[in-house]
Amino acid sequence: MTLKKRSLLTAAVALAFTSALPLTAMAQKKIVLGFSQVGAESEWRTANTESIKASAKEAGIELKFSDAQQKQENQIKAIRAFIAQKVDVIAFSPVVESGWDTVLLEAKAAKIPVVLTDRSVNSKDTSLYVSFMGSDFTEEGRKAGRWLVDKMKGTTGDVNIVELQGTVGSAPAIDRKKGFEEVIKADPRFKIIRSQTGDFTRAKGKEVMEAFLKAEGKKINVLYAHNDDMAIGAIQAIEEAGMKPAKDITIISIDAVKGAFEAMIAGKLNVSVECSPLLGPQLMSATKDIVAGKSVPKRIVTEEGIFPMEVAAKEFPKRKY
Ligand code: GZL
């Protein structure tokens, strides 16, 4: 090869390399996702946080994570910080349904797309978020109601129910109550005689169940708890009152976390309706699609089952959370 040809070839290779550099650099620009988490109130929430952190790492997405300690004002502060930091996408699990329009309008004005995970908001303007991914809480309540109606088939007399509600104003608490009542209202035997929030925690679930037992005692036939953590707290209260959980009082709860399987295997919980916290992979995939300018479904529903105590031992080894 002549000297002239070799020097032309060298120049061409050098040019190709430098011109590719900006493209390569752009292609490697890390996506930055700001995530505001409700708190660390339950086993479910811990598993949800683990799923989001692990999936962000796996996806090569830079995660800015904030724990709001179950306070809406902390979530609003975190979202404003993400806007100031000009993150690529904002995602959050709204601790309650209302009071988000102002901050979501600020995100919209900053042209930062927002994804709702786990819980939704009741904003009329659905352009304020790109997608909502999570469970159908009303259906979870219906599943709990249908299981109870089925269990009580062939019995007679009143079925007195006490209800431990989730966080006041949260989508899961509102919808799990709605779905359950939708099913049991068909039979006047089923009566909710007490209903109060246990804020999704074990401690509060135990405290409120102690009050229910003091007020109603052996009149209670069923406990419907909006999550396993409150049910587990209530089980302690029932035992301390000298009664047998899952025998003297039928116990229905939601989430199907490890603690629920352990309680069912110990014969202390009758059934847990699944509510999967493993939303991390779906969130990271949606985040990448949004940044790439691809469309994302407005609603992504998590598919879920129901686990009565009879199958708990067989299913437990397969559980991922
Ligand atoms: C449901 C989630 C609820 C869980 C609780 O998707 O928002 O919050 O059921 C958790 O355990 O605290």
XYZ file of C-alpha atoms and ligand atoms in Angstrom:
333
model
C 0.000 0.000 0.000
C 1.453 3.451 -0.952
C 2.337 5.939 1.785
C -0.492 8.227 0.539
C -3.107 5.449 0.740
C -1.926 4.390 4.245
C -2.119 7.966 5.571
C -5.641 8.399 4.049
C -6.759 5.153 5.691
C -5.304 6.244 9.061
C -7.125 9.597 8.792
C -10.403 7.858 7.878
C -10.190 5.509 10.869
C -9.339 8.390 13.226
C -12.290 10.428 11.869
C -14.685 7.501 12.208
C -13.573 6.971 15.796
C -13.861 10.613 16.916
C -17.215 11.122 15.136
C -18.568 7.973 16.826
C -17.402 9.133 20.257
C -20.255 11.620 20.899
C -22.805 8.984 19.764
C -21.242 6.362 22.024
C -21.112 8.853 24.848
C -24.769 9.774 24.236
C -25.784 6.127 24.052
C -24.142 5.545 27.430
C -25.770 8.602 29.166
C -27.258 6.970 32.287
C -30.996 7.317 32.731
C -31.758 9.005 36.070
C -34.972 7.886 37.823
C -36.254 9.715 40.921
C -38.383 7.421 43.110
C -40.423 8.511 46.170
C -41.379 5.498 48.314
C -44.254 5.546 50.858
C -42.095 4.389 53.765
C -41.054 1.099 55.400
C -44.338 0.285 57.184
C -44.727 -3.361 56.181
C -43.068 -6.522 54.873
C -44.758 -5.733 51.568
C -43.115 -2.290 51.383
C -39.674 -3.720 52.197
C -40.025 -6.248 49.376
C -41.251 -3.511 47.025
C -38.233 -1.312 47.823
C -35.852 -4.232 47.321
C -37.447 -4.984 43.938
C -37.079 -1.382 42.756
C -33.463 -0.992 43.934
C -32.339 -4.348 42.539
C -34.095 -3.750 39.197
C -32.578 -0.269 38.789
C -29.108 -1.745 39.344
C -29.819 -4.560 36.906
C -31.102 -2.078 34.297
C -28.117 0.288 34.678
C -30.481 3.086 35.725
C -29.266 5.665 38.278
C -31.875 5.584 41.082
C -32.444 8.577 43.371
C -34.507 6.962 46.182
C -36.443 8.773 48.906
C -38.352 7.214 51.870
C -41.283 9.463 52.899
C -41.973 7.746 56.236
C -45.669 7.584 55.229
C -45.980 11.393 55.033
C -47.423 13.023 51.915
C -45.508 16.253 52.520
C -42.240 14.307 52.340
C -43.244 12.778 49.009
C -44.116 16.212 47.606
C -40.737 17.553 48.805
C -38.935 14.625 47.171
C -40.756 15.122 43.852
C -39.820 18.822 43.886
C -36.179 17.870 44.520
C -36.266 15.452 41.567
C -37.636 18.256 39.377
C -34.831 20.582 40.508
C -32.280 17.847 39.742
C -33.811 17.481 36.261
C -34.128 13.673 36.500
C -35.288 11.871 33.346
C -38.343 10.200 34.929
C -40.144 10.503 38.282
C -41.959 7.527 39.815
C -43.757 7.231 43.154
C -46.264 5.219 45.174
C -48.722 7.866 46.474
C -49.294 7.346 50.205
C -52.843 8.735 49.799
C -55.055 9.260 46.714
C -55.611 13.042 46.854
C -53.546 16.259 46.995
C -51.112 15.631 44.104
C -52.272 17.917 41.266
C -50.103 20.918 42.162
C -46.797 19.038 42.288
C -47.688 16.877 39.278
C -48.429 20.053 37.288
C -44.932 21.289 38.287
C -43.430 18.032 36.922
C -45.473 18.443 33.735
C -44.271 22.045 33.331
C -40.708 20.785 33.733
C -41.433 18.179 31.015
C -40.520 15.284 33.346
C -42.745 12.208 32.813
C -44.293 10.636 35.946
C -45.092 6.943 36.557
C -47.374 5.814 39.418
C -46.456 2.473 40.980
C -48.452 0.358 43.455
C -51.050 3.013 44.404
C -52.865 5.561 42.246
C -54.031 9.174 42.634
C -57.585 10.497 42.202
C -56.542 13.408 39.945
C -59.192 14.137 37.295
C -56.404 15.132 34.873
C -54.892 11.790 33.863
C -52.366 13.570 31.639
C -50.441 14.247 34.862
C -48.945 10.753 34.740
C -47.804 8.496 31.890
C -48.726 5.155 33.438
C -50.075 3.504 36.634
C -48.749 0.030 37.341
C -50.003 -2.030 40.275
C -52.687 -4.322 41.624
C -56.442 -4.067 41.318
C -57.216 -3.493 45.010
C -60.983 -3.672 44.515
C -60.592 -7.151 43.023
C -58.385 -8.118 45.971
C -61.260 -7.086 48.290
C -63.730 -9.073 46.175
C -61.472 -12.159 46.362
C -61.416 -11.849 50.173
C -65.216 -11.494 50.244
C -65.794 -14.434 47.893
C -63.514 -16.657 49.972
C -65.474 -15.822 53.153
C -68.898 -16.358 51.526
C -67.675 -19.706 50.231
C -66.296 -20.706 53.639
C -69.588 -19.876 55.376
C -71.720 -21.869 52.870
C -73.881 -24.366 54.749
C -73.645 -22.479 58.079
C -76.435 -20.410 59.685
C -76.527 -17.377 61.989
C -74.832 -13.989 61.884
C -71.240 -13.624 60.673
C -69.842 -10.737 62.726
C -66.802 -9.200 61.056
C -64.228 -6.768 62.431
C -62.132 -4.928 59.826
C -58.594 -3.554 60.129
C -58.373 -0.910 57.389
C -55.135 0.251 55.751
C -53.858 3.845 55.812
C -56.784 6.294 55.796
C -57.238 7.821 52.319
C -54.924 5.359 50.582
C -56.090 3.595 47.405
C -55.616 0.072 48.853
C -57.638 0.887 51.976
C -60.484 2.520 50.009
C -60.676 -0.140 47.308
C -60.134 -3.256 49.453
C -63.046 -2.132 51.650
C -65.191 -1.394 48.585
C -64.526 -4.768 46.923
C -65.121 -6.785 50.113
C -68.407 -5.000 50.912
C -69.576 -5.378 47.298
C -69.474 -9.174 47.751
C -70.754 -9.615 51.332
C -73.675 -7.197 50.926
C -75.528 -9.959 49.014
C -76.153 -11.800 52.338
C -77.446 -9.825 55.399
C -75.882 -12.454 57.683
C -72.505 -10.813 57.024
C -72.112 -7.744 59.237
C -69.065 -5.513 59.719
C -69.548 -4.676 63.413
C -66.272 -2.703 63.865
C -63.938 -1.091 61.346
C -60.861 1.035 62.069
C -57.477 1.802 60.517
C -54.378 -0.072 61.664
C -52.269 1.975 59.186
C -50.847 -1.209 57.591
C -48.512 -1.841 60.562
C -48.217 -4.824 62.958
C -48.102 -2.606 66.051
C -51.258 -0.660 65.193
C -53.013 -3.814 64.006
C -52.417 -5.418 67.412
C -53.507 -2.286 69.305
C -56.786 -1.912 67.381
C -57.566 -5.647 67.596
C -57.118 -5.425 71.398
C -59.760 -2.671 71.403
C -62.092 -4.741 69.178
C -61.731 -7.744 71.520
C -62.393 -5.610 74.585
C -65.562 -4.184 72.991
C -66.949 -7.244 71.220
C -65.064 -10.263 72.626
C -66.475 -13.624 71.629
C -69.090 -11.960 69.360
C -66.340 -11.628 66.727
C -66.468 -14.421 64.148
C -64.159 -12.989 61.441
C -61.249 -10.541 61.101
C -60.733 -8.952 57.663
C -57.313 -7.210 57.620
C -56.268 -5.070 54.622
C -52.705 -6.416 54.927
C -50.764 -9.291 56.489
C -48.792 -7.088 58.894
C -51.947 -5.905 60.650
C -53.291 -9.492 60.660
C -50.060 -10.732 62.303
C -50.337 -8.032 64.966
C -53.995 -8.970 65.509
C -53.079 -12.667 65.873
C -50.886 -11.714 68.861
C -53.820 -9.825 70.426
C -56.207 -12.754 69.851
C -53.792 -15.197 71.514
C -53.191 -12.820 74.448
C -56.990 -12.715 74.888
C -56.951 -16.523 75.287
C -58.602 -17.225 71.920
C -57.389 -19.364 69.010
C -56.620 -17.379 65.813
C -57.994 -19.006 62.613
C -60.261 -21.227 64.768
C -62.255 -19.050 67.199
C -61.866 -16.133 64.782
C -61.497 -16.723 61.017
C -58.748 -14.431 59.699
C -58.545 -13.126 56.121
C -55.722 -10.843 54.995
C -54.010 -9.476 51.873
C -50.432 -9.323 50.492
C -49.284 -13.001 50.846
C -45.867 -12.009 52.260
C -43.572 -14.533 53.952
C -44.977 -13.708 57.410
C -48.460 -14.677 56.190
C -47.249 -18.064 54.935
C -45.518 -18.686 58.257
C -48.750 -17.836 60.120
C -50.831 -20.097 57.828
C -48.367 -22.968 58.234
C -48.657 -22.463 62.025
C -52.469 -22.696 61.645
C -53.058 -19.078 62.789
C -54.220 -17.414 59.538
C -56.916 -18.822 57.217
C -56.121 -17.159 53.883
C -54.049 -14.404 52.265
C -54.927 -12.714 48.963
C -51.809 -12.037 46.879
C -50.685 -8.457 46.184
C -47.312 -8.555 44.437
C -44.684 -5.945 45.446
C -42.328 -7.085 42.676
C -42.922 -4.019 40.466
C -39.238 -3.165 39.898
C -38.710 -4.895 36.524
C -41.924 -3.392 35.038
C -40.968 0.090 36.303
C -37.462 -0.048 34.804
C -38.779 -1.337 31.469
C -41.373 1.458 31.353
C -38.710 4.034 32.316
C -36.433 2.938 29.456
C -39.360 2.986 26.990
C -40.410 6.482 28.073
C -36.852 7.843 27.672
C -36.626 6.134 24.262
C -39.849 7.888 23.230
C -41.848 4.670 23.055
C -45.500 4.520 24.204
C -46.297 2.848 27.547
C -49.727 1.435 28.571
C -51.710 3.903 30.752
C -52.616 1.044 33.115
C -50.505 -2.064 33.827
C -52.338 -4.497 36.160
C -50.395 -7.068 38.210
C -51.783 -10.616 37.931
C -52.337 -12.197 41.386
C -53.736 -15.270 43.181
C -55.163 -16.269 46.587
C -53.519 -18.651 49.105
C -55.641 -20.529 51.707
C -53.774 -22.142 54.633
C -54.300 -25.596 53.120
C -51.798 -24.845 50.297
C -49.378 -22.658 52.313
C -46.742 -25.326 53.073
C -46.595 -26.462 49.426
C -46.452 -22.917 47.993
C -44.080 -21.336 50.553
C -40.783 -22.610 49.013
C -41.802 -21.050 45.663
C -42.494 -17.571 47.047
C -40.291 -14.701 45.810
C -41.181 -12.168 48.558
C -50.514 -2.476 48.264
C -49.619 -1.616 49.128
C -49.975 -1.784 50.565
C -49.756 -3.199 51.066
C -49.352 -2.915 52.472
O -50.125 -2.374 46.926
O -49.765 -0.254 48.784
O -49.121 -0.931 51.332
O -50.893 -4.010 50.991
C -48.402 -1.755 52.258
O -48.725 -3.977 53.129
O -48.118 -1.111 53.435
